[in-house]
C-alpha angles and dihedrals in degrees: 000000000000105000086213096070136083133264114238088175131022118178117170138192088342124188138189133170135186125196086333087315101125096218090184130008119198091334114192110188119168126186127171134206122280082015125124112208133191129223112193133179146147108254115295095011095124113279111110079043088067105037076055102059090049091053083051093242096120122039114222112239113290103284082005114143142326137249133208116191112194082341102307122119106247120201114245133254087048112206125219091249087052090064095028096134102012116054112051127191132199115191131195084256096061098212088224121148111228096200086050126085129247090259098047099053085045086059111024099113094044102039107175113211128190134227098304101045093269137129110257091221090178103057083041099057093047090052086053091044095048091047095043081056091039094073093014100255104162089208117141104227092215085058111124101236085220085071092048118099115235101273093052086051098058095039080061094056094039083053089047091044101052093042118221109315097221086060126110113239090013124158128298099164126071128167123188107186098194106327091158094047086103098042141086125242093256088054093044096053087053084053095049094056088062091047090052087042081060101045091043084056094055106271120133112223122202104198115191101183124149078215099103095176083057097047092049096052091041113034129065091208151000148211130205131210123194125182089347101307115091106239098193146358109204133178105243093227089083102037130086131197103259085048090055098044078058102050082048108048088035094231140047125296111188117116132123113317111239116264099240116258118267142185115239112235083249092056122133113242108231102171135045130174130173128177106351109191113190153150076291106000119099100186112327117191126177140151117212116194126203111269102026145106123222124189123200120177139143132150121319108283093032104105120250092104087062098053110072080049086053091048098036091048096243093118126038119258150174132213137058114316121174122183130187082350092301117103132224146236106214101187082072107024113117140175090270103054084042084059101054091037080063100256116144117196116191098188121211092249102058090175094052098033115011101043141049094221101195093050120082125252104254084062093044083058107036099046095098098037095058096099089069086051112058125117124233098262113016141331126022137298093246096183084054100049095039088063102044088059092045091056087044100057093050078052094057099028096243113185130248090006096219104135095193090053111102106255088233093084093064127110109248100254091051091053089053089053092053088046091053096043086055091060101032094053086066084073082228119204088210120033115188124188140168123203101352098170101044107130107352122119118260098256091057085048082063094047099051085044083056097049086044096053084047103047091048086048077063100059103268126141105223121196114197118193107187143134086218083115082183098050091052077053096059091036117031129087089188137007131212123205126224128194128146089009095302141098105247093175154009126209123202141172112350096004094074109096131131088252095044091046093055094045097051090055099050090045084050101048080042095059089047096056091045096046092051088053 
């Protein structure tokens, strides 16, 4: 950090405790204006903490701590009225409103009405105009943000978050706490020339992303927090990744690559689909073996996101599906039959669809195990089934292991462990999962790599739909290529490399434009 420059945030010796679980301990954390900064963390290691106490939503540990916004000493606990119109965040749930325009969801909290208690639509929709050409962004204000794709999406809210920049008092802070983690490479490099138009123009970004490539092309320099103290703060200039996956982990993490999955020639075949037709699939087929792990991936609207949703029954299909030998009627085949017949699904958005965020997590757990745990009469056998959760989050190293907390509380990547140990504790014969890995630290990456190597050791067929080119390269024993709703190409054996796979896709995506030409 140049010492010349000015401080936008200042936090020092920061603390914060829950229930005796010290959260942060005597946190320091700089950033100076125009500067992008990076804060970076395994899950529950204190950064969400952090971005939380400057929203004002948590309050630091009574004489814990000062703050310093744009050098001014600023009283603790803040309040969110105390940062209203300086301060902007940007979270991985954008808080957009589909039904609404462009320009509504840019001004819905500051409304501004004229003489007679009215919007003025008019004055509204040439500030959004005048932001949206501002940092060249093509968007019709009168869009409705339900018909933008996800990047554009995300661009809006970034727009709503940092205020107009001619005007006075305008916001200097923004904090974007993991707006890529939904979109491809090719979308977040579009979003990233809008967060360096804003830092160019004098607005300090604070970025927290598990995605360290990212970071590292984006940000000038980053902090790391472990076990709630910040253990370094680096200029990004002189790190490279392996150096910050170890600054991260606290320890090294060289060792053998895993050899991909793959299906012994013997192996039973448990799933077979030909010719899905669906709301983006175009004839589909595709054959899954136990043991094995298939990747499939391409660029968003491919595809391959729609798939596991086809073969689970959460979306409606068409074609010739046979699971376990039997085959299946897909015009009424649901979630539920998929279930019994031992399918898993694991969805991207573990908080929409995976979770039920206000139960707690021994419920969220337990809510497909309850049959075994009935008594004779009626009810459940609680000691029983308290037990049996208490022995599974030690199994999947659920932090902290408190089964009557909401699972809300927990950091991303421990909620997907306690996602993943709902479903694998079926024992299921077919395990489907899209994006696995998406906003989770890289040590819990490793460990879901771990669960999904095991549970393929046990028989399952695992399908993996991701744009994580480098996780199908440590998984997968083939991959299959989307583009236009079809599969254009499958890699296998020495082929599948990060670098093959994306190429692959872009050729791919390449070939169907042409060809629609």
């Amino acid at each position: 950090m140049n010492p010349s420059v000015p401080l936008a945030l200042e936090f020092r010796d920061l603390s914060k405790t829950f229930g005796g679980v010290r959260a942060l301990e005597r946190v320091t954390f700089r950033v100076a204006v125009g500067e992008i900064h990076g804060l970076l963390g395994q899950n529950g290691s204190g950064k969400s903490t952090l971005v939380k106490i400057l929203a004002g939503y948590h309050a630091p540990d009574t004489g814990s701590g000062r703050l310093k916004l744009w050098g001014k000493v600023v009283s603790l606990p803040l309040t969110p009225s105390a940062i209203r119109g300086t301060v902007g965040f940007v979270h991985q749930d954008l808080g957009l409103v589909d039904s609404l325009t462009v320009w509504e969801n840019m001004f819905v909290a500051e409304y501004q009405t004229g003489m007679f208690g009215t919007i003025d639509i008019g004055s509204h929709k040439l500030r959004a105009k005048h932001l949206l050409e501002t940092f060249d962004l093509g968007t019709d204000p009168d869009t409705k943000v339900g018909d933008l794709s996800e990047v554009q999406k995300a661009e809006i809210a970034i727009l709503r978050a940092m205020g107009d920049p001619s005007a006075d008092g305008r916001r200097q802070l923004l904090v974007l706490d993991e707006p890529t983690a939904y979109l491809p490479k090719a979308a977040s490099e579009q979003l990233f020339r809008l967060i360096r138009q804003a830092a160019l123009a004098g607005t300090a970004v604070v970025f927290v992303s598990h995605k360290l490539g990212e970071v590292l092309d984006l940000c000038d320099a980053v902090t790391v927090l472990r076990d709630g103290r910040a253990v370094g703060t680096k200029s990004t200039a002189d790190l490279t990744e392996q150096e910050l996956i170890e600054l991260i982990m606290g320890r090294s993490l060289s060792g053998p690559v895993h050899e991909p999955v793959r299906a012994d020639a013997e192996s039973a075949l448990v799933v077979s689909a030909v010719d899905l037709m669906s709301d983006g699939l175009s004839g589909v087929s595709l054959q899954l073996r136990s043991g094995e792990i298939v990747g499939i991936t391409g660029l968003i609207g491919s595809g391959h996101e729609v798939l596991p949703y086809v073969l689970f029954g959460g979306l409606p299909g068409q074609g010739l599906l046979t699971v376990a030998g039997k085959s299946i009627d897909l015009d009424v085949w649901t979630p539920t039959l998929a279930i019994r017949a031992g399918m898993a699904l694991v969805p991207a958005n573990r908080g929409r669809d995976g979770l039920v965020a206000t139960e707690t997590v021994s419920r969220n757990i337990a809510i497909l195990h309850l049959r075994q745990y009935r008594g004779r009469t009626i009810g459940l056998k609680l000691a029983l089934l308290a037990r049996w959760i208490r022995k599974i989050l030690g199994r999947y190293q659920v932090t902290p292991p408190l089964p009557d907390q909401p699972i809300s509380a927990l950091s991303g990547g421990n909620q997907q462990k306690a996602v993943l140990a709902k479903w694998l504790e079926l024992s299921p014969a077919v395990l489907l999962l899209h994006e696995p890995t998406q906003g989770i630290d890289v040590g819990t990456k490793r460990e879901v790599v771990r669960l999904l190597r095991r549970a393929a050791s046990r028989g399952a067929a695992i399908l993996v739909s991701t744009t994580e080119y480098d996780e199908l390269a440590e998984l997968c024993g083939r991959v299959a290529i989307m583009a236009s709703g079809r599969i254009t190409q499958t890699l296998e054996g020495t082929a599948i490399t990060s670098e093959f796979i994306e190429e692959a896709v872009l050729r791919a995506a390449a070939s169907e434009r042409y060809a629609s030409k």
